Short mmCIF file of N, CA and C in Angstrom, two decimals:
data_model
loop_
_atom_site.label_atom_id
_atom_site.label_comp_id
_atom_site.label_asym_id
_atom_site.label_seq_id
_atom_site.Cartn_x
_atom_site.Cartn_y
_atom_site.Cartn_z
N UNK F 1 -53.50 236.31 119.16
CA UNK F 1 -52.37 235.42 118.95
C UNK F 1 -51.17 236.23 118.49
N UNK F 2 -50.02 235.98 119.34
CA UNK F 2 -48.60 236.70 118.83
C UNK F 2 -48.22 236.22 117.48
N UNK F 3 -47.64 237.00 116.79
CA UNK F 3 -46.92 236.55 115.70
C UNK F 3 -45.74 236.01 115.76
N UNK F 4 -45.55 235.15 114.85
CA UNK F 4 -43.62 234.53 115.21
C UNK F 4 -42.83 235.62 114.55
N UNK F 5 -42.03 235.70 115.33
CA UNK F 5 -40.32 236.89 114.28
C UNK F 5 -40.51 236.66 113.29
N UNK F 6 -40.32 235.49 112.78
CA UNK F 6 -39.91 235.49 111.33
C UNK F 6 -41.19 235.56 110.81
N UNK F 7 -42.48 235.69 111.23
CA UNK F 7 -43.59 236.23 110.27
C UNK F 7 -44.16 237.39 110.22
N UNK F 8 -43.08 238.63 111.22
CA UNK F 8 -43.91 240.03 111.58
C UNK F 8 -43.17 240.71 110.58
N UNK F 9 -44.06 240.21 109.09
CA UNK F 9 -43.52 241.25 108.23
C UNK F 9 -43.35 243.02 108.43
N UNK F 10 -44.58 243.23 109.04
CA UNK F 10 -44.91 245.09 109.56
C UNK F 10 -43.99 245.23 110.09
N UNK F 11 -43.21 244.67 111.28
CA UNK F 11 -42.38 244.70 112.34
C UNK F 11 -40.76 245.00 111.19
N UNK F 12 -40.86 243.96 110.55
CA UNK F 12 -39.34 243.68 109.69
C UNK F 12 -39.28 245.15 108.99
N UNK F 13 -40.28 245.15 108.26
CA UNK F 13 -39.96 246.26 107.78
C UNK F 13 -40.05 248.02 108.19
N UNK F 14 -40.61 248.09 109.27
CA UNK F 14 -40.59 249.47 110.14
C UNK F 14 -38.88 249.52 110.37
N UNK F 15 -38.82 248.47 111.39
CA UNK F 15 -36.73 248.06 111.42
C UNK F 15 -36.15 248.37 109.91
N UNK F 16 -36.49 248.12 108.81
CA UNK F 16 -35.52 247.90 107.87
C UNK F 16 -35.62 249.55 107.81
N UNK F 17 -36.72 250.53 107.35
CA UNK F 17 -36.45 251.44 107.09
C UNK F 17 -35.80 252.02 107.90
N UNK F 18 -36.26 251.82 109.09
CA UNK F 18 -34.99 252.84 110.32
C UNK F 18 -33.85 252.35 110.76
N UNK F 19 -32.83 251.83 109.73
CA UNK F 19 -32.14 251.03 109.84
C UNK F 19 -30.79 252.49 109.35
N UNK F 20 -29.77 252.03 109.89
CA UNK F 20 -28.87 253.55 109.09
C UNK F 20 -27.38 252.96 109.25
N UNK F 21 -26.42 253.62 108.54
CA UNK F 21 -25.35 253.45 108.64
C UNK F 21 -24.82 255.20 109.42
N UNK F 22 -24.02 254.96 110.44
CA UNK F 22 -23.64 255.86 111.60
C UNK F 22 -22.03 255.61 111.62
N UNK F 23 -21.27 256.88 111.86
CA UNK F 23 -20.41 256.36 112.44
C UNK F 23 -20.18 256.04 113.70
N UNK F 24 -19.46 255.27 114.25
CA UNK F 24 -18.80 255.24 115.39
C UNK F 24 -18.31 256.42 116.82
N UNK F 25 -18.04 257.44 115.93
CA UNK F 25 -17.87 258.41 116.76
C UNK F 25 -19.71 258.77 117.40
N UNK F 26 -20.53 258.92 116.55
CA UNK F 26 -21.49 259.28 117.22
C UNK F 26 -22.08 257.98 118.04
N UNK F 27 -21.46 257.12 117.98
CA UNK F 27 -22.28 255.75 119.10
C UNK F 27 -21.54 255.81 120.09
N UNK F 28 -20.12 256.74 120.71
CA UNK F 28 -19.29 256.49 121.66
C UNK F 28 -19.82 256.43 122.80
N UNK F 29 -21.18 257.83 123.26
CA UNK F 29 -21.30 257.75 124.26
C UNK F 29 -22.23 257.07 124.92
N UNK F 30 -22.91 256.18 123.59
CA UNK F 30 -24.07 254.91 123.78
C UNK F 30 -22.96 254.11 124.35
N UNK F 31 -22.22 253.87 123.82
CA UNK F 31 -21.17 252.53 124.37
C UNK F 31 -20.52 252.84 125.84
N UNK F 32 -20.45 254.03 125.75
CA UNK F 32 -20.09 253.99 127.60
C UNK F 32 -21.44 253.87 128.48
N UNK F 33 -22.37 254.25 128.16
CA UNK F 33 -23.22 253.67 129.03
C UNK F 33 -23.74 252.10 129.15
N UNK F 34 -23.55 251.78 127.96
CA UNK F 34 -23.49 250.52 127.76
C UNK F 34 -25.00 249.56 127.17
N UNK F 35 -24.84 250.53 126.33
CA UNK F 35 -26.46 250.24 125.64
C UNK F 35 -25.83 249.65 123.81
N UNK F 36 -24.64 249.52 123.60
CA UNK F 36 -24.54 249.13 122.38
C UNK F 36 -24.11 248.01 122.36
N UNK F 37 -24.79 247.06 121.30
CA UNK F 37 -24.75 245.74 121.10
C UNK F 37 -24.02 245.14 119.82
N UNK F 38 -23.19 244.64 119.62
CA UNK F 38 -22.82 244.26 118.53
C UNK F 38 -23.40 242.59 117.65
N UNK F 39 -23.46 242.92 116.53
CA UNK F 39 -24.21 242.11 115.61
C UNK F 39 -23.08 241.16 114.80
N UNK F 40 -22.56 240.06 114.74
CA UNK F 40 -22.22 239.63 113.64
C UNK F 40 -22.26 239.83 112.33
N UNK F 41 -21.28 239.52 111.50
CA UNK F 41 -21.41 240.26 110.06
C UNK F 41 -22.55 238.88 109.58
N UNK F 42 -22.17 237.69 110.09
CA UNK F 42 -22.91 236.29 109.53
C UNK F 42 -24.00 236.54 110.02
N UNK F 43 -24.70 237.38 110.23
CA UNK F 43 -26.13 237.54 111.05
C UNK F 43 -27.02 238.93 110.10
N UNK F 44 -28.28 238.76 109.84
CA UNK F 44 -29.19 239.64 109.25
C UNK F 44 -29.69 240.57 110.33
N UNK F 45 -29.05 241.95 110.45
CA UNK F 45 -29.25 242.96 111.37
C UNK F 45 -31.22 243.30 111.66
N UNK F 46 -31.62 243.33 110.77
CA UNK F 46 -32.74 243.52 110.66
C UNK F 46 -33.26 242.28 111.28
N UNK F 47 -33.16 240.62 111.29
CA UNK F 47 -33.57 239.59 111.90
C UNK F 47 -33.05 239.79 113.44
N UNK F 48 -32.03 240.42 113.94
CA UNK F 48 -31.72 240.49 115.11
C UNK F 48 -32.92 240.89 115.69
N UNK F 49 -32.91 242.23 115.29
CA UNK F 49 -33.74 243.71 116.26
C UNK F 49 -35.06 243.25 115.81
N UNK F 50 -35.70 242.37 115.16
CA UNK F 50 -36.92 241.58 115.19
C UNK F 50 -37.38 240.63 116.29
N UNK F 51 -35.72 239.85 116.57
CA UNK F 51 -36.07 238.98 117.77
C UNK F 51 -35.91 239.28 118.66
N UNK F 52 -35.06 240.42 118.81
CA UNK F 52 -35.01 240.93 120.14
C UNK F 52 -36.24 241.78 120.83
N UNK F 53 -37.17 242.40 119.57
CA UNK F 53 -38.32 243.28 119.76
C UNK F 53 -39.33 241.98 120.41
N UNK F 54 -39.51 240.50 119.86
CA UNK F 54 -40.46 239.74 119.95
C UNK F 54 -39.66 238.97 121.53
N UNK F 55 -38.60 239.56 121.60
CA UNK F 55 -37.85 238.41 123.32
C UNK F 55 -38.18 236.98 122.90
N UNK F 56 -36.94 236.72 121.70
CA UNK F 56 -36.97 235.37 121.23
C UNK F 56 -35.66 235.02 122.19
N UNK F 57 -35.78 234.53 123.71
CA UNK F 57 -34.90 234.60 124.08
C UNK F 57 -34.29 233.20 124.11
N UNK F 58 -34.20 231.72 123.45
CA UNK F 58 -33.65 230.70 122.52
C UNK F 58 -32.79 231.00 121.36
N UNK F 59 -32.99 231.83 120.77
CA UNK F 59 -32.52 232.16 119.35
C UNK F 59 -31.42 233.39 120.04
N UNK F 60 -31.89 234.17 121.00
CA UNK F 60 -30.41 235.00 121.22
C UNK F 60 -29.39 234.73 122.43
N UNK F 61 -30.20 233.57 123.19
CA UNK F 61 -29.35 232.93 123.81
C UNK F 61 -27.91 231.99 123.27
N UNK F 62 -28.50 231.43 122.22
CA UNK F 62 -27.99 230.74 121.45
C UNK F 62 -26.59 231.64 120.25
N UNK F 63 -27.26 232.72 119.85
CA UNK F 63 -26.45 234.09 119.50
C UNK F 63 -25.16 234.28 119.94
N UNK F 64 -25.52 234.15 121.55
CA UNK F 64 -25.07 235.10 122.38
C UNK F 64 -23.56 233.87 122.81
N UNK F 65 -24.57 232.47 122.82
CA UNK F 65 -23.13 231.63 123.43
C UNK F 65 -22.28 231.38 122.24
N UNK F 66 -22.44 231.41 120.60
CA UNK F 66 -21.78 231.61 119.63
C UNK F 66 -20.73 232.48 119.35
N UNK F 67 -21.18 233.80 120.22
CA UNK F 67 -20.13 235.16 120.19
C UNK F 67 -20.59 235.69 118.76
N UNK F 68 -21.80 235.41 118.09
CA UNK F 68 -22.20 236.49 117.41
C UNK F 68 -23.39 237.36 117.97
N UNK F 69 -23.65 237.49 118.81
CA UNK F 69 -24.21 238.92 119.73
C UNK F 69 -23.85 239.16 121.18
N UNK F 70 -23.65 240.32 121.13
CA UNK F 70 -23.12 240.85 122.76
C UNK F 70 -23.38 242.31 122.60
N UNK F 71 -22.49 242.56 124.12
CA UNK F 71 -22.03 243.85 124.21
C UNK F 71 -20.63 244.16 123.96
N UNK F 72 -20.70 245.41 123.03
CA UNK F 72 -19.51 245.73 122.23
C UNK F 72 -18.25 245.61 123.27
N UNK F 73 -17.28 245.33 123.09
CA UNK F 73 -16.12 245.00 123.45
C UNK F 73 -15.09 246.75 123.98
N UNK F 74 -14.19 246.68 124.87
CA UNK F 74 -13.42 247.75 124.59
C UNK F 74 -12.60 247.63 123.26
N UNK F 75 -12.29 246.22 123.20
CA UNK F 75 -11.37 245.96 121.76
C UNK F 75 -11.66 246.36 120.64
N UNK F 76 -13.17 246.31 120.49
CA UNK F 76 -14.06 246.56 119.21
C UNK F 76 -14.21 248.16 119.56
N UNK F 77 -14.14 248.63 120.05
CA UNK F 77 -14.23 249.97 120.06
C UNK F 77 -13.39 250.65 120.44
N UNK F 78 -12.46 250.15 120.33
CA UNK F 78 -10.94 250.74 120.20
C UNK F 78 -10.74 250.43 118.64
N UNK F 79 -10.71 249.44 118.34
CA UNK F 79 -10.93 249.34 116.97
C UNK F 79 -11.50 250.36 115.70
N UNK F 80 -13.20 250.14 116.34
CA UNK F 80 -13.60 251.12 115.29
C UNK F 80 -13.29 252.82 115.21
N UNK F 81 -12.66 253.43 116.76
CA UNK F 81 -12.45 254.50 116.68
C UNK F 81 -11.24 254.85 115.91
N UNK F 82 -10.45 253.80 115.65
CA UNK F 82 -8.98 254.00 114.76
C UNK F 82 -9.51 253.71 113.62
N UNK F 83 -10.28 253.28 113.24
CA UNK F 83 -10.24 252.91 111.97
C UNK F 83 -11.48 253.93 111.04
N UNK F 84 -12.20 255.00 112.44
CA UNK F 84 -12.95 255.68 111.85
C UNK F 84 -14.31 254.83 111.35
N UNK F 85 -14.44 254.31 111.88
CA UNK F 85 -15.39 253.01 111.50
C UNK F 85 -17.08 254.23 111.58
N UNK F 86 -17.70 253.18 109.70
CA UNK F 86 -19.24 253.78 110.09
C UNK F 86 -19.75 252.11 110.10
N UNK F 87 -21.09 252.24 110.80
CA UNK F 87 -21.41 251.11 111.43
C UNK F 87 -22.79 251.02 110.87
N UNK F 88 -23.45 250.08 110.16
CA UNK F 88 -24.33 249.76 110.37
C UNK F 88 -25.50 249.75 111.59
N UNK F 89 -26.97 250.33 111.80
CA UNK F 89 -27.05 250.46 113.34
C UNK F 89 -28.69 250.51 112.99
N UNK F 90 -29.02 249.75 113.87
CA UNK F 90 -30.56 249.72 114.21
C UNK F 90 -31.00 249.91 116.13
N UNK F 91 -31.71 250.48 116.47
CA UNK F 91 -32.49 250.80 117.69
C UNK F 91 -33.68 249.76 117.89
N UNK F 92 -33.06 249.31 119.03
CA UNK F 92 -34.33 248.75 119.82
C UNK F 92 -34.20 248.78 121.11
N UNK F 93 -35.15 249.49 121.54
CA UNK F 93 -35.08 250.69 122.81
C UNK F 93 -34.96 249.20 123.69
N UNK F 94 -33.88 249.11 124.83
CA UNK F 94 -33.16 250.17 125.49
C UNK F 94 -31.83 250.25 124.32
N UNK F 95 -31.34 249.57 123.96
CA UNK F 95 -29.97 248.74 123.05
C UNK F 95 -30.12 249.74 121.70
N UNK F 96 -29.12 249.66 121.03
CA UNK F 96 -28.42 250.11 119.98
C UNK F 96 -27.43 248.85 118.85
N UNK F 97 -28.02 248.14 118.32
CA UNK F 97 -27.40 247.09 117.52
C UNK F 97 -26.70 248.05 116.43
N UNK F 98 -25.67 247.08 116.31
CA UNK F 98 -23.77 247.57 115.61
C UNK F 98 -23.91 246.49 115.03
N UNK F 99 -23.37 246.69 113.57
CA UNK F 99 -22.82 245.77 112.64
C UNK F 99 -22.09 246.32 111.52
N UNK F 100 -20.65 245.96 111.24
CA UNK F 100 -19.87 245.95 110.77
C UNK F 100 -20.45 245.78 109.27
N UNK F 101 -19.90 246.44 107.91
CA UNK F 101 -19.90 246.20 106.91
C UNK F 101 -19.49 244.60 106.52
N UNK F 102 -20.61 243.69 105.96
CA UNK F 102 -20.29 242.50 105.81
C UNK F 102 -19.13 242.76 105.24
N UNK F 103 -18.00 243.44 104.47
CA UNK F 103 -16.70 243.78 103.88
C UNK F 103 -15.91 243.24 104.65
N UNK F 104 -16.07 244.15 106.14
CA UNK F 104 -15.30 244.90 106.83
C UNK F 104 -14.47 243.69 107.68
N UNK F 105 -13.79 244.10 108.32
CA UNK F 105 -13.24 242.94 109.05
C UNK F 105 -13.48 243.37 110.26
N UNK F 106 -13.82 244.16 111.13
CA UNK F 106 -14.28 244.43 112.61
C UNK F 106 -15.44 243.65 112.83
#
């Protein structure tokens, strides 16, 4: 029996530890190929790359028509390269999830 997202504690926490703050400059050339995803600040980065590992695909459909998950924007990454932006960032192969310092305003 699969586990639900929100109960794969092992899962949550493997993600949390490999979880990092990066800058921007080193995600540039993820973003031209087009493997980086951006996360909402109103969203738990670590709950993302959980549902996306389990293909909760209701919950990121739903994400996705909200405009708190996608693929990073040229705007947003024009953005963070001026602003020197470090990013919050978790891996889940193929994708690269981005999230902004809940602070931050990007």
């Amino acid at each position: 029996m699969k586990t639900k997202p929100e109960n794969d504690t092992e899962l949550r926490a493997k993600i949390n530890l490999e979880t990092a703050r990066l800058p921007w400059a080193e995600l540039q050339r993820h973003f031209a190929q087009g493997s980086v995803v951006f996360v909402s600040a109103e969203l738990d980065l670590v709950d993302v790359a959980v549902r996306i590992s389990h293909d909760d695909k209701d919950t990121i459909a739903q994400w996705m028509g909200d405009g708190k998950l996608g693929k990073v924007s040229d705007e947003q990454a024009q953005a963070w390269t001026e602003a020197d932006a470090v990013l919050w960032t978790s891996v889940v192969h193929p994708f690269i999830l981005v999230q902004p310092d809940k602070g931050a305003l990007h």
